[in-house]
Amino acid sequence: MKYIKQFLIIIAVSFLGEILNRVIPLPIPASIYGIVILFLSLELRIIPLDAVKETGKFLIEIMPIMFVPAAVGLLTSWNVLKSSLLEYVLITVVTTFIVMAVSGWVTQGIMRRKGSEVDKNE
């Protein structure tokens, strides 16, 4: 029952993201609205972490399975993609390295900030 409750909380936040997507005229996907709402709710302690922790872990663990339909969709569109394959590969490689670099810089910045906070507290 606990998992159902946690899943329903996550679904409710996702639904709120869908509503915001319809109401706010910005080209932002509903899932982004939902994840921002969930993040803010957790940070502001509106939703306690224990209220979604186990189900969130489960959903992260099965995330690779969620990409299977998208991969099948790409395979069914192969005739369209084949003519621009080089461009798609180039864009994928370049953006992967950009995401890795930005993630590394952000992580280092957070670690430095937390390290300086620990030094101040000692």
JSON list of C-alpha atoms in Angstrom, two decimals:
[
{"chain": "A", "resi": 1, "resn": "MET", "atom": "CA", "xyz": [0.00, 0.00, 0.00]},
{"chain": "A", "resi": 2, "resn": "LYS", "atom": "CA", "xyz": [2.93, 2.31, 0.78]},
{"chain": "A", "resi": 3, "resn": "TYR", "atom": "CA", "xyz": [4.23, 2.02, -2.79]},
{"chain": "A", "resi": 4, "resn": "ILE", "atom": "CA", "xyz": [0.83, 2.79, -4.28]},
{"chain": "A", "resi": 5, "resn": "LYS", "atom": "CA", "xyz": [0.58, 5.92, -2.15]},
{"chain": "A", "resi": 6, "resn": "GLN", "atom": "CA", "xyz": [4.08, 7.02, -3.19]},
{"chain": "A", "resi": 7, "resn": "PHE", "atom": "CA", "xyz": [3.32, 6.34, -6.84]},
{"chain": "A", "resi": 8, "resn": "LEU", "atom": "CA", "xyz": [0.07, 8.30, -6.61]},
{"chain": "A", "resi": 9, "resn": "ILE", "atom": "CA", "xyz": [1.97, 11.29, -5.17]},
{"chain": "A", "resi": 10, "resn": "ILE", "atom": "CA", "xyz": [4.39, 11.19, -8.11]},
{"chain": "A", "resi": 11, "resn": "ILE", "atom": "CA", "xyz": [1.51, 10.83, -10.58]},
{"chain": "A", "resi": 12, "resn": "ALA", "atom": "CA", "xyz": [-0.33, 13.76, -8.97]},
{"chain": "A", "resi": 13, "resn": "VAL", "atom": "CA", "xyz": [2.74, 15.97, -9.33]},
{"chain": "A", "resi": 14, "resn": "SER", "atom": "CA", "xyz": [3.09, 14.85, -12.96]},
{"chain": "A", "resi": 15, "resn": "PHE", "atom": "CA", "xyz": [-0.57, 15.67, -13.54]},
{"chain": "A", "resi": 16, "resn": "LEU", "atom": "CA", "xyz": [0.00, 19.13, -12.06]},
{"chain": "A", "resi": 17, "resn": "GLY", "atom": "CA", "xyz": [2.84, 19.52, -14.57]},
{"chain": "A", "resi": 18, "resn": "GLU", "atom": "CA", "xyz": [0.43, 18.58, -17.37]},
{"chain": "A", "resi": 19, "resn": "ILE", "atom": "CA", "xyz": [-2.03, 21.22, -16.17]},
{"chain": "A", "resi": 20, "resn": "LEU", "atom": "CA", "xyz": [0.69, 23.87, -16.04]},
{"chain": "A", "resi": 21, "resn": "ASN", "atom": "CA", "xyz": [1.78, 22.89, -19.55]},
{"chain": "A", "resi": 22, "resn": "ARG", "atom": "CA", "xyz": [-1.74, 23.61, -20.82]},
{"chain": "A", "resi": 23, "resn": "VAL", "atom": "CA", "xyz": [-2.12, 26.85, -18.84]},
{"chain": "A", "resi": 24, "resn": "ILE", "atom": "CA", "xyz": [1.31, 28.46, -19.31]},
{"chain": "A", "resi": 25, "resn": "PRO", "atom": "CA", "xyz": [1.99, 29.26, -22.99]},
{"chain": "A", "resi": 26, "resn": "LEU", "atom": "CA", "xyz": [5.70, 28.33, -22.97]},
{"chain": "A", "resi": 27, "resn": "PRO", "atom": "CA", "xyz": [7.35, 25.61, -25.07]},
{"chain": "A", "resi": 28, "resn": "ILE", "atom": "CA", "xyz": [8.33, 23.61, -21.97]},
{"chain": "A", "resi": 29, "resn": "PRO", "atom": "CA", "xyz": [7.36, 19.93, -21.74]},
{"chain": "A", "resi": 30, "resn": "ALA", "atom": "CA", "xyz": [4.91, 18.96, -19.01]},
{"chain": "A", "resi": 31, "resn": "SER", "atom": "CA", "xyz": [7.44, 16.52, -17.58]},
{"chain": "A", "resi": 32, "resn": "ILE", "atom": "CA", "xyz": [9.84, 19.39, -16.89]},
{"chain": "A", "resi": 33, "resn": "TYR", "atom": "CA", "xyz": [7.13, 21.29, -15.05]},
{"chain": "A", "resi": 34, "resn": "GLY", "atom": "CA", "xyz": [6.40, 18.15, -13.04]},
{"chain": "A", "resi": 35, "resn": "ILE", "atom": "CA", "xyz": [10.01, 17.48, -12.11]},
{"chain": "A", "resi": 36, "resn": "VAL", "atom": "CA", "xyz": [10.52, 21.12, -11.08]},
{"chain": "A", "resi": 37, "resn": "ILE", "atom": "CA", "xyz": [7.37, 20.98, -8.94]},
{"chain": "A", "resi": 38, "resn": "LEU", "atom": "CA", "xyz": [8.54, 17.73, -7.32]},
{"chain": "A", "resi": 39, "resn": "PHE", "atom": "CA", "xyz": [12.03, 19.16, -6.71]},
{"chain": "A", "resi": 40, "resn": "LEU", "atom": "CA", "xyz": [10.66, 22.34, -5.14]},
{"chain": "A", "resi": 41, "resn": "SER", "atom": "CA", "xyz": [8.15, 20.35, -3.07]},
{"chain": "A", "resi": 42, "resn": "LEU", "atom": "CA", "xyz": [10.94, 18.17, -1.72]},
{"chain": "A", "resi": 43, "resn": "GLU", "atom": "CA", "xyz": [13.31, 21.10, -1.10]},
{"chain": "A", "resi": 44, "resn": "LEU", "atom": "CA", "xyz": [10.64, 23.17, 0.65]},
{"chain": "A", "resi": 45, "resn": "ARG", "atom": "CA", "xyz": [9.56, 20.05, 2.59]},
{"chain": "A", "resi": 46, "resn": "ILE", "atom": "CA", "xyz": [6.00, 20.27, 1.28]},
{"chain": "A", "resi": 47, "resn": "ILE", "atom": "CA", "xyz": [6.42, 16.61, 0.35]},
{"chain": "A", "resi": 48, "resn": "PRO", "atom": "CA", "xyz": [8.70, 14.69, 2.73]},
{"chain": "A", "resi": 49, "resn": "LEU", "atom": "CA", "xyz": [11.36, 12.59, 1.03]},
{"chain": "A", "resi": 50, "resn": "ASP", "atom": "CA", "xyz": [10.08, 9.44, 2.72]},
{"chain": "A", "resi": 51, "resn": "ALA", "atom": "CA", "xyz": [6.74, 9.98, 0.95]},
{"chain": "A", "resi": 52, "resn": "VAL", "atom": "CA", "xyz": [8.30, 9.17, -2.46]},
{"chain": "A", "resi": 53, "resn": "LYS", "atom": "CA", "xyz": [11.75, 7.66, -1.77]},
{"chain": "A", "resi": 54, "resn": "GLU", "atom": "CA", "xyz": [11.21, 3.94, -2.39]},
{"chain": "A", "resi": 55, "resn": "THR", "atom": "CA", "xyz": [9.04, 4.39, -5.47]},
{"chain": "A", "resi": 56, "resn": "GLY", "atom": "CA", "xyz": [11.44, 6.99, -6.84]},
{"chain": "A", "resi": 57, "resn": "LYS", "atom": "CA", "xyz": [14.34, 4.54, -6.43]},
{"chain": "A", "resi": 58, "resn": "PHE", "atom": "CA", "xyz": [12.33, 1.86, -8.20]},
{"chain": "A", "resi": 59, "resn": "LEU", "atom": "CA", "xyz": [11.47, 4.16, -11.11]},
{"chain": "A", "resi": 60, "resn": "ILE", "atom": "CA", "xyz": [15.12, 5.16, -11.50]},
{"chain": "A", "resi": 61, "resn": "GLU", "atom": "CA", "xyz": [16.17, 1.49, -11.50]},
{"chain": "A", "resi": 62, "resn": "ILE", "atom": "CA", "xyz": [13.76, 0.60, -14.32]},
{"chain": "A", "resi": 63, "resn": "MET", "atom": "CA", "xyz": [14.42, 3.78, -16.31]},
{"chain": "A", "resi": 64, "resn": "PRO", "atom": "CA", "xyz": [16.39, 1.99, -19.08]},
{"chain": "A", "resi": 65, "resn": "ILE", "atom": "CA", "xyz": [13.30, -0.10, -19.83]},
{"chain": "A", "resi": 66, "resn": "MET", "atom": "CA", "xyz": [11.36, 3.12, -20.43]},
{"chain": "A", "resi": 67, "resn": "PHE", "atom": "CA", "xyz": [13.63, 3.91, -23.40]},
{"chain": "A", "resi": 68, "resn": "VAL", "atom": "CA", "xyz": [12.75, 0.71, -25.28]},
{"chain": "A", "resi": 69, "resn": "PRO", "atom": "CA", "xyz": [9.61, 2.17, -26.95]},
{"chain": "A", "resi": 70, "resn": "ALA", "atom": "CA", "xyz": [11.59, 5.21, -28.11]},
{"chain": "A", "resi": 71, "resn": "ALA", "atom": "CA", "xyz": [14.30, 2.96, -29.57]},
{"chain": "A", "resi": 72, "resn": "VAL", "atom": "CA", "xyz": [11.67, 0.88, -31.38]},
{"chain": "A", "resi": 73, "resn": "GLY", "atom": "CA", "xyz": [10.18, 4.12, -32.72]},
{"chain": "A", "resi": 74, "resn": "LEU", "atom": "CA", "xyz": [13.59, 5.06, -34.12]},
{"chain": "A", "resi": 75, "resn": "LEU", "atom": "CA", "xyz": [13.88, 1.67, -35.79]},
{"chain": "A", "resi": 76, "resn": "THR", "atom": "CA", "xyz": [10.49, 2.04, -37.45]},
{"chain": "A", "resi": 77, "resn": "SER", "atom": "CA", "xyz": [11.58, 5.47, -38.75]},
{"chain": "A", "resi": 78, "resn": "TRP", "atom": "CA", "xyz": [14.88, 4.18, -40.12]},
{"chain": "A", "resi": 79, "resn": "ASN", "atom": "CA", "xyz": [14.07, 5.13, -43.73]},
{"chain": "A", "resi": 80, "resn": "VAL", "atom": "CA", "xyz": [13.60, 8.77, -42.72]},
{"chain": "A", "resi": 81, "resn": "LEU", "atom": "CA", "xyz": [16.64, 8.86, -40.43]},
{"chain": "A", "resi": 82, "resn": "LYS", "atom": "CA", "xyz": [19.01, 7.05, -42.79]},
{"chain": "A", "resi": 83, "resn": "SER", "atom": "CA", "xyz": [19.56, 10.06, -45.04]},
{"chain": "A", "resi": 84, "resn": "SER", "atom": "CA", "xyz": [20.70, 12.27, -42.12]},
{"chain": "A", "resi": 85, "resn": "LEU", "atom": "CA", "xyz": [22.48, 9.66, -40.02]},
{"chain": "A", "resi": 86, "resn": "LEU", "atom": "CA", "xyz": [25.81, 11.51, -39.94]},
{"chain": "A", "resi": 87, "resn": "GLU", "atom": "CA", "xyz": [24.16, 14.68, -38.64]},
{"chain": "A", "resi": 88, "resn": "TYR", "atom": "CA", "xyz": [22.29, 12.76, -35.93]},
{"chain": "A", "resi": 89, "resn": "VAL", "atom": "CA", "xyz": [25.44, 10.95, -34.79]},
{"chain": "A", "resi": 90, "resn": "LEU", "atom": "CA", "xyz": [27.43, 14.20, -34.75]},
{"chain": "A", "resi": 91, "resn": "ILE", "atom": "CA", "xyz": [24.76, 16.03, -32.76]},
{"chain": "A", "resi": 92, "resn": "THR", "atom": "CA", "xyz": [24.49, 13.11, -30.32]},
{"chain": "A", "resi": 93, "resn": "VAL", "atom": "CA", "xyz": [28.25, 12.93, -29.72]},
{"chain": "A", "resi": 94, "resn": "VAL", "atom": "CA", "xyz": [28.70, 16.70, -29.36]},
{"chain": "A", "resi": 95, "resn": "THR", "atom": "CA", "xyz": [25.75, 17.16, -27.00]},
{"chain": "A", "resi": 96, "resn": "THR", "atom": "CA", "xyz": [26.85, 14.14, -24.93]},
{"chain": "A", "resi": 97, "resn": "PHE", "atom": "CA", "xyz": [30.24, 15.74, -24.33]},
{"chain": "A", "resi": 98, "resn": "ILE", "atom": "CA", "xyz": [28.62, 19.10, -23.53]},
{"chain": "A", "resi": 99, "resn": "VAL", "atom": "CA", "xyz": [26.28, 17.47, -21.00]},
{"chain": "A", "resi": 100, "resn": "MET", "atom": "CA", "xyz": [29.18, 15.57, -19.42]},
{"chain": "A", "resi": 101, "resn": "ALA", "atom": "CA", "xyz": [31.30, 18.73, -19.15]},
{"chain": "A", "resi": 102, "resn": "VAL", "atom": "CA", "xyz": [28.51, 20.86, -17.69]},
{"chain": "A", "resi": 103, "resn": "SER", "atom": "CA", "xyz": [27.55, 18.10, -15.25]},
{"chain": "A", "resi": 104, "resn": "GLY", "atom": "CA", "xyz": [31.17, 17.82, -14.13]},
{"chain": "A", "resi": 105, "resn": "TRP", "atom": "CA", "xyz": [31.53, 21.58, -13.64]},
{"chain": "A", "resi": 106, "resn": "VAL", "atom": "CA", "xyz": [28.28, 21.79, -11.68]},
{"chain": "A", "resi": 107, "resn": "THR", "atom": "CA", "xyz": [29.27, 18.80, -9.52]},
{"chain": "A", "resi": 108, "resn": "GLN", "atom": "CA", "xyz": [32.69, 20.30, -8.81]},
{"chain": "A", "resi": 109, "resn": "GLY", "atom": "CA", "xyz": [31.10, 23.63, -7.94]},
{"chain": "A", "resi": 110, "resn": "ILE", "atom": "CA", "xyz": [28.69, 21.98, -5.52]},
{"chain": "A", "resi": 111, "resn": "MET", "atom": "CA", "xyz": [31.47, 19.93, -3.95]},
{"chain": "A", "resi": 112, "resn": "ARG", "atom": "CA", "xyz": [33.64, 23.04, -3.51]},
{"chain": "A", "resi": 113, "resn": "ARG", "atom": "CA", "xyz": [30.71, 24.94, -1.97]},
{"chain": "A", "resi": 114, "resn": "LYS", "atom": "CA", "xyz": [29.91, 22.11, 0.42]},
{"chain": "A", "resi": 115, "resn": "GLY", "atom": "CA", "xyz": [33.61, 21.74, 1.24]},
{"chain": "A", "resi": 116, "resn": "SER", "atom": "CA", "xyz": [33.89, 25.43, 2.10]},
{"chain": "A", "resi": 117, "resn": "GLU", "atom": "CA", "xyz": [30.75, 25.16, 4.25]},
{"chain": "A", "resi": 118, "resn": "VAL", "atom": "CA", "xyz": [32.30, 22.23, 6.15]},
{"chain": "A", "resi": 119, "resn": "ASP", "atom": "CA", "xyz": [35.51, 24.21, 6.65]},
{"chain": "A", "resi": 120, "resn": "LYS", "atom": "CA", "xyz": [33.54, 27.16, 8.07]},
{"chain": "A", "resi": 121, "resn": "ASN", "atom": "CA", "xyz": [31.68, 24.92, 10.51]},
{"chain": "A", "resi": 122, "resn": "GLU", "atom": "CA", "xyz": [34.86, 23.32, 11.93]}
]
